Amino acid sequence: MSLRRALPRLQPSLEVPGFLKQSAGLDLPGRLLFATLTLMTLIAILVFIEEAIYIYRKIPSSKRSIIIWINAAAPVISTTSCIGMWVPRSTMFTDYTVAIFFAIVIHKFLMMMIKECGGQKVLLRRFENGHFTITTGPCCCCCLCLPRVPITRQTLFWLKLGTFQFAVFRPVLVFLSIVLWTNGNYVLYNVSPKRPALWISCFIGALTLCALWAVGIMFRKVRILLKCKNIIPKFALYQFIVILNHLQTTIINIFATQKVIPCAPPLSSTARGSYIAQQLLIMEMFLITVISRVVYRRKYHDLEPPECVAEEPGDKKQTPEVILNGAAVEDALPKV
C-alpha cells in the first residue's frame, strides 16, 4: 500500500506547451488563419533555400554571400513572426533577432551596390570626377544648401562606416536591452525619461537614420549605372522591408498602447497589436520573397569598362549607354 501511495508522487506533472494552449483557444477560422500563415512561412523558406542553391551555383563567389544575405531578410522576418505568433512569450526575442539580422542586411545592401559596380577600385575609376549628392533622405532631403561631396576613397569609407556602425552597435544595444529586460528595468512601451527604453530607442533610431542615409546616397549615385542590373526594383524591395518591418510595426504598437486597438479577452490591446503586426508581416514577407526570387534570379551582363561609363545628369563627363540587341552590353571587368 505504501508503494501505491508513493507512485502518484513519482509521476511527473505534464504541462501543455504554450503553442498547444494557443491553438486550443482558437476557433475554426482562427485555426485556419494560423495554418495558412504557417504554410506561407514554410513556402517562403523553401523558396529561399531553392534560391540560395541557385545563387551558390550561378553567382560569382565575390557576390554570392552578399546576395544570399539580402534575399534571406524576408524569409527570416516571416519565420520569426510565425514563431512569435505561435509562442507569444518569445515575441521580444524574435523581434530582436530580426533587428540584429536586418542591421547586417543594410550593410550588405550597400556592399552589393559597390560590388555590382566592379568593386571599390573600379567604382572610384568610374566616378573619378563625380560627386555624391548628400541631400537625400531620410536625413537631409530638405537641406538643399548642402554641397556635393567628391567621390574619393575617404568619402566611400565614410559611407561604408555609416552602415557598418549600425551592424555593430545595433546588436550591442539589443543585448543591453535584453539584459535590462531580464532584470525588470527595460519596458518597451515605457517612454518615461527616467527609464532606459526611451534613450536606447532614440539612440537606435539615430543609428538607423545614418545607415539608411548612407545607402540612399550610394543608390542615388549608381542607380543609372546599375539600371541594367535592376537595381531600382532591388532597392524598392529593400525599402519595402524597411518600411513594413519598422514603420508599420511601430505604428501598430503605438495604436495598441494607446488602446486604439481594443482588447479582446484573453488578449490585451498590446497582445492583439503584436498578433496583427506578426500576421501582416508573414503575408507581406511571403510576397517579397517570391518577388525577390524573380528579381535576383535574372542573368545580367557585366558593366562597361570605366572609360565608357556615363555619369549622372549634372556631372561633367557623359557618355550614352551602349545597347546591343535590345540589352545593355557590359564588358567583363577584372575581379577586385
Coordinates of C-alpha atoms in Angstrom, one line a residue:
M1 CA 0.0 0.0 0.0
S2 CA 2.8 2.4 0.8
L3 CA 4.3 1.8 -2.7
R4 CA 1.0 2.5 -4.4
R5 CA 0.6 5.7 -2.4
A6 CA 4.1 6.8 -3.5
L7 CA 3.5 6.1 -7.2
P8 CA 1.4 9.3 -7.9
R9 CA 4.2 11.4 -6.4
L10 CA 6.7 9.8 -8.7
Q11 CA 4.7 10.6 -11.8
P12 CA 5.9 13.8 -13.5
S13 CA 3.5 16.6 -13.9
L14 CA 2.9 17.1 -17.7
E15 CA 2.3 20.7 -18.8
V16 CA 0.8 21.6 -22.1
P17 CA 3.2 23.6 -24.3
G18 CA 2.4 27.2 -25.0
F19 CA 1.7 26.8 -28.7
L20 CA -0.8 23.9 -27.9
K21 CA -2.6 26.1 -25.4
Q22 CA -2.6 28.8 -28.1
S23 CA -4.1 26.6 -30.8
A24 CA -6.6 25.1 -28.3
G25 CA -8.0 28.6 -27.6
L26 CA -8.7 29.3 -31.3
D27 CA -12.0 28.8 -33.1
L28 CA -12.1 27.3 -36.5
P29 CA -11.4 30.5 -38.5
G30 CA -8.5 31.2 -36.2
R31 CA -7.0 27.8 -36.7
L32 CA -7.4 28.1 -40.5
L33 CA -5.7 31.5 -40.4
F34 CA -2.8 30.2 -38.3
A35 CA -2.4 27.2 -40.5
T36 CA -2.5 29.3 -43.7
L37 CA 0.1 31.7 -42.3
T38 CA 2.3 28.9 -41.2
L39 CA 2.1 27.3 -44.6
M40 CA 3.1 30.6 -46.2
T41 CA 6.1 30.8 -43.9
L42 CA 7.2 27.2 -44.9
I43 CA 6.8 28.1 -48.6
A44 CA 8.8 31.2 -48.2
I45 CA 11.6 29.2 -46.5
L46 CA 11.6 26.6 -49.3
V47 CA 11.7 29.3 -52.0
F48 CA 14.6 30.9 -50.3
I49 CA 16.5 27.6 -50.0
E50 CA 16.0 26.9 -53.7
E51 CA 17.1 30.5 -54.5
A52 CA 20.2 30.2 -52.3
I53 CA 21.2 26.9 -54.1
Y54 CA 20.8 28.7 -57.4
I55 CA 22.8 31.7 -56.2
Y56 CA 25.6 29.4 -54.9
R57 CA 25.9 27.7 -58.2
K58 CA 25.5 30.6 -60.7
I59 CA 26.7 33.8 -58.9
P60 CA 30.5 34.6 -58.6
S61 CA 31.9 34.0 -55.2
S62 CA 32.6 37.7 -54.6
K63 CA 28.9 38.5 -54.7
R64 CA 27.4 35.2 -53.5
S65 CA 27.2 35.6 -49.8
I66 CA 26.0 39.2 -50.0
I67 CA 23.1 38.4 -52.3
I68 CA 22.1 35.4 -50.1
W69 CA 22.1 37.6 -47.0
I70 CA 19.9 40.2 -48.7
N71 CA 17.5 37.5 -50.0
A72 CA 17.3 36.0 -46.6
A73 CA 15.8 39.1 -45.0
A74 CA 12.2 38.5 -45.9
P75 CA 12.2 34.7 -45.0
V76 CA 13.9 35.4 -41.7
I77 CA 11.3 38.1 -40.8
S78 CA 8.5 35.8 -41.8
T79 CA 9.9 32.9 -39.8
T80 CA 10.4 34.9 -36.6
S81 CA 6.9 36.4 -37.0
C82 CA 5.4 32.9 -37.3
I83 CA 7.3 31.8 -34.1
G84 CA 6.1 34.9 -32.3
M85 CA 2.5 34.2 -33.4
W86 CA 2.6 30.6 -32.1
V87 CA 4.6 31.4 -28.9
P88 CA 3.6 34.9 -27.8
R89 CA 6.2 35.0 -24.9
S90 CA 9.0 34.8 -27.5
T91 CA 8.0 38.0 -29.3
M92 CA 10.7 40.1 -27.7
F93 CA 13.4 37.7 -28.6
T94 CA 12.1 37.2 -32.2
D95 CA 11.8 41.0 -32.7
Y96 CA 15.4 41.5 -31.5
T97 CA 16.6 38.6 -33.7
V98 CA 15.1 40.4 -36.7
A99 CA 16.6 43.7 -35.6
I100 CA 20.1 42.3 -35.5
F101 CA 19.8 40.4 -38.8
F102 CA 18.4 43.4 -40.7
A103 CA 21.1 45.7 -39.3
I104 CA 23.6 43.4 -41.1
V105 CA 21.4 43.3 -44.3
I106 CA 21.5 47.1 -44.6
H107 CA 25.3 47.0 -44.7
K108 CA 25.2 44.1 -47.1
F109 CA 23.0 46.1 -49.5
L110 CA 25.5 48.9 -49.6
M111 CA 28.3 46.5 -50.3
M112 CA 26.2 44.8 -53.0
M113 CA 25.9 48.1 -54.9
I114 CA 29.7 48.6 -54.7
K115 CA 30.3 45.0 -55.9
E116 CA 27.9 45.5 -58.8
C117 CA 29.9 48.5 -59.9
G118 CA 33.0 46.2 -60.0
G119 CA 34.3 46.8 -56.5
Q120 CA 35.7 49.8 -54.7
K121 CA 38.7 50.4 -57.0
V122 CA 36.6 50.2 -60.2
L123 CA 33.9 52.4 -58.7
L124 CA 36.4 55.1 -57.9
R125 CA 37.7 54.9 -61.5
R126 CA 34.2 55.1 -62.9
F127 CA 33.3 58.2 -60.9
E128 CA 36.8 59.7 -60.8
N129 CA 35.4 63.3 -61.3
G130 CA 32.0 62.6 -59.8
H131 CA 30.3 63.8 -56.7
F132 CA 27.9 62.3 -54.1
T133 CA 24.7 64.2 -53.6
I134 CA 24.1 64.1 -49.8
T135 CA 20.8 66.0 -50.0
T136 CA 18.8 62.8 -49.8
G137 CA 16.5 61.0 -47.4
P138 CA 16.0 60.2 -44.7
C139 CA 18.3 62.8 -43.0
C140 CA 19.0 65.7 -45.4
C141 CA 16.4 65.6 -48.1
C142 CA 15.3 69.1 -47.3
C143 CA 18.8 70.6 -46.9
L144 CA 19.3 71.7 -50.5
C145 CA 22.1 74.1 -49.5
L146 CA 24.5 71.3 -48.7
P147 CA 27.4 71.0 -51.1
R148 CA 28.1 67.9 -53.2
V149 CA 30.9 65.7 -51.9
P150 CA 33.7 64.5 -54.2
I151 CA 33.8 60.7 -54.7
T152 CA 37.1 59.6 -53.1
R153 CA 38.4 56.7 -51.1
Q154 CA 37.7 58.6 -47.9
T155 CA 34.1 59.5 -48.7
L156 CA 33.5 55.9 -49.8
F157 CA 34.9 54.8 -46.4
W158 CA 32.6 57.1 -44.5
L159 CA 29.6 55.7 -46.4
K160 CA 30.6 52.1 -45.5
L161 CA 31.2 53.2 -42.0
G162 CA 27.7 54.6 -41.8
T163 CA 26.2 51.2 -42.4
F164 CA 28.9 49.2 -40.6
Q165 CA 28.4 51.1 -37.3
F166 CA 24.7 50.1 -37.4
A167 CA 25.6 46.4 -37.9
V168 CA 27.9 46.6 -34.9
F169 CA 26.1 48.8 -32.4
R170 CA 22.6 47.5 -33.0
P171 CA 23.4 44.0 -31.7
V172 CA 25.2 45.6 -28.7
L173 CA 22.2 47.8 -27.8
V174 CA 19.9 44.8 -28.3
F175 CA 21.9 42.7 -26.0
L176 CA 21.9 45.5 -23.4
S177 CA 18.1 45.8 -23.8
I178 CA 17.6 42.1 -23.1
V179 CA 19.9 42.2 -20.1
L180 CA 17.9 45.1 -18.7
W181 CA 14.6 43.4 -19.6
T182 CA 15.5 40.3 -17.6
N183 CA 16.2 42.5 -14.6
G184 CA 12.9 44.3 -15.0
N185 CA 14.5 47.6 -15.9
Y186 CA 13.5 47.7 -19.6
V187 CA 9.9 48.0 -20.6
L188 CA 9.5 48.6 -24.3
Y189 CA 6.3 50.7 -24.1
N190 CA 7.5 52.8 -21.1
V191 CA 8.8 56.1 -22.7
S192 CA 9.5 57.9 -19.4
P193 CA 12.8 59.9 -19.5
K194 CA 13.8 58.1 -16.3
R195 CA 13.6 54.7 -18.0
P196 CA 16.3 53.3 -20.3
A197 CA 13.8 52.3 -23.1
L198 CA 13.4 55.8 -24.3
W199 CA 17.2 56.5 -24.6
I200 CA 18.0 53.2 -26.1
S201 CA 15.2 53.6 -28.7
C202 CA 16.4 57.2 -29.6
F203 CA 20.0 56.0 -30.0
I204 CA 18.9 53.1 -32.2
G205 CA 16.8 55.5 -34.2
A206 CA 19.7 57.8 -34.8
L207 CA 21.9 54.9 -35.9
T208 CA 19.2 53.7 -38.2
L209 CA 18.8 57.0 -39.9
C210 CA 22.6 57.3 -40.5
A211 CA 22.7 53.8 -42.0
L212 CA 19.7 54.4 -44.3
W213 CA 21.2 57.8 -45.3
A214 CA 24.4 56.2 -46.4
V215 CA 22.5 53.6 -48.5
G216 CA 20.4 56.4 -50.1
I217 CA 23.4 58.4 -51.0
M218 CA 25.1 55.5 -52.8
F219 CA 21.9 54.4 -54.5
R220 CA 21.3 57.9 -55.9
K221 CA 24.7 57.9 -57.5
V222 CA 24.7 54.4 -59.0
R223 CA 21.0 54.0 -59.9
I224 CA 21.6 55.0 -63.6
L225 CA 24.8 52.9 -63.9
L226 CA 23.1 49.8 -62.4
K227 CA 19.8 50.2 -64.1
C228 CA 20.6 47.3 -66.4
K229 CA 21.1 45.2 -63.3
N230 CA 17.6 46.1 -62.0
I231 CA 18.9 48.0 -59.0
I232 CA 15.7 50.1 -58.8
P233 CA 13.4 47.1 -58.1
K234 CA 16.0 45.6 -55.7
F235 CA 16.2 48.9 -53.8
A236 CA 12.4 49.1 -53.8
L237 CA 12.1 45.6 -52.2
Y238 CA 14.7 46.7 -49.7
Q239 CA 12.8 49.8 -48.9
F240 CA 9.5 47.9 -48.5
I241 CA 11.2 45.6 -46.0
V242 CA 12.4 48.6 -44.0
I243 CA 9.0 50.3 -44.0
L244 CA 7.0 47.2 -43.2
N245 CA 9.3 45.8 -40.6
H246 CA 10.0 49.1 -38.8
L247 CA 7.4 51.8 -39.6
Q248 CA 4.4 49.6 -39.9
T249 CA 5.2 47.6 -36.7
T250 CA 5.9 50.8 -34.8
I251 CA 2.6 52.4 -35.8
I252 CA 0.6 49.3 -34.8
N253 CA 2.4 49.1 -31.4
I254 CA 1.6 52.8 -30.8
F255 CA -2.1 52.2 -31.6
A256 CA -2.0 49.2 -29.3
T257 CA -0.5 51.1 -26.4
Q258 CA -3.0 54.0 -26.8
K259 CA -5.9 51.5 -26.8
V260 CA -6.9 52.3 -30.3
I261 CA -6.8 48.6 -30.9
P262 CA -9.4 47.3 -28.4
C263 CA -8.6 44.3 -26.2
A264 CA -10.4 41.0 -26.8
P265 CA -10.2 38.8 -23.7
P266 CA -8.0 36.9 -23.0
L267 CA -5.8 39.1 -25.3
S268 CA -4.9 42.7 -24.2
S269 CA -4.5 45.6 -26.6
T270 CA -0.7 45.2 -26.8
A271 CA -1.1 41.4 -27.4
R272 CA -3.6 42.0 -30.2
G273 CA -1.4 44.6 -31.7
S274 CA 1.5 42.2 -31.7
Y275 CA -0.6 39.5 -33.4
I276 CA -1.8 41.9 -36.1
A277 CA 1.8 43.0 -36.8
Q278 CA 3.1 39.5 -37.0
Q279 CA 0.3 38.2 -39.2
L280 CA 0.7 41.1 -41.6
L281 CA 4.5 40.6 -41.8
I282 CA 4.1 37.0 -42.6
M283 CA 1.9 37.7 -45.6
E284 CA 4.0 40.7 -46.8
M285 CA 7.3 38.9 -46.4
F286 CA 5.9 35.9 -48.3
L287 CA 5.1 38.2 -51.3
I288 CA 8.5 39.9 -51.1
T289 CA 10.3 36.5 -51.0
V290 CA 8.5 35.4 -54.2
I291 CA 9.2 38.8 -55.9
S292 CA 12.8 38.7 -54.8
R293 CA 13.3 35.3 -56.4
V294 CA 12.2 36.8 -59.8
V295 CA 14.3 40.0 -59.5
Y296 CA 17.5 38.4 -58.3
R297 CA 17.3 35.2 -60.4
R298 CA 17.7 37.0 -63.7
K299 CA 21.0 36.9 -65.5
Y300 CA 22.7 40.2 -66.0
H301 CA 25.5 41.3 -68.2
D302 CA 28.7 42.8 -66.9
L303 CA 29.2 46.5 -66.9
E304 CA 31.0 48.5 -69.5
P305 CA 34.7 49.5 -68.9
P306 CA 35.1 52.5 -66.7
E307 CA 36.2 54.7 -69.6
C308 CA 32.8 54.3 -71.3
V309 CA 30.5 54.8 -68.3
A310 CA 28.0 57.6 -68.2
E311 CA 27.9 59.9 -65.2
E312 CA 24.7 61.1 -63.6
P313 CA 22.9 64.1 -65.1
G314 CA 24.8 67.2 -64.0
D315 CA 28.3 65.6 -64.0
K316 CA 30.9 66.8 -66.4
K317 CA 31.5 63.5 -68.3
Q318 CA 28.6 61.9 -70.0
T319 CA 28.6 59.1 -72.5
P320 CA 25.5 57.3 -73.7
E321 CA 24.9 53.7 -72.7
V322 CA 25.8 51.1 -75.4
I323 CA 22.8 49.0 -76.4
L324 CA 23.2 45.9 -78.4
N325 CA 20.3 43.5 -79.4
G326 CA 18.0 45.4 -77.1
A327 CA 20.1 44.9 -73.9
A328 CA 22.9 46.7 -72.2
V329 CA 26.2 45.1 -73.1
E330 CA 28.8 45.2 -70.4
D331 CA 32.4 44.0 -70.8
A332 CA 33.9 41.8 -68.2
L333 CA 36.0 43.6 -65.6
P334 CA 38.8 42.2 -63.6
K335 CA 37.7 40.9 -60.2
V336 CA 38.6 43.0 -57.2

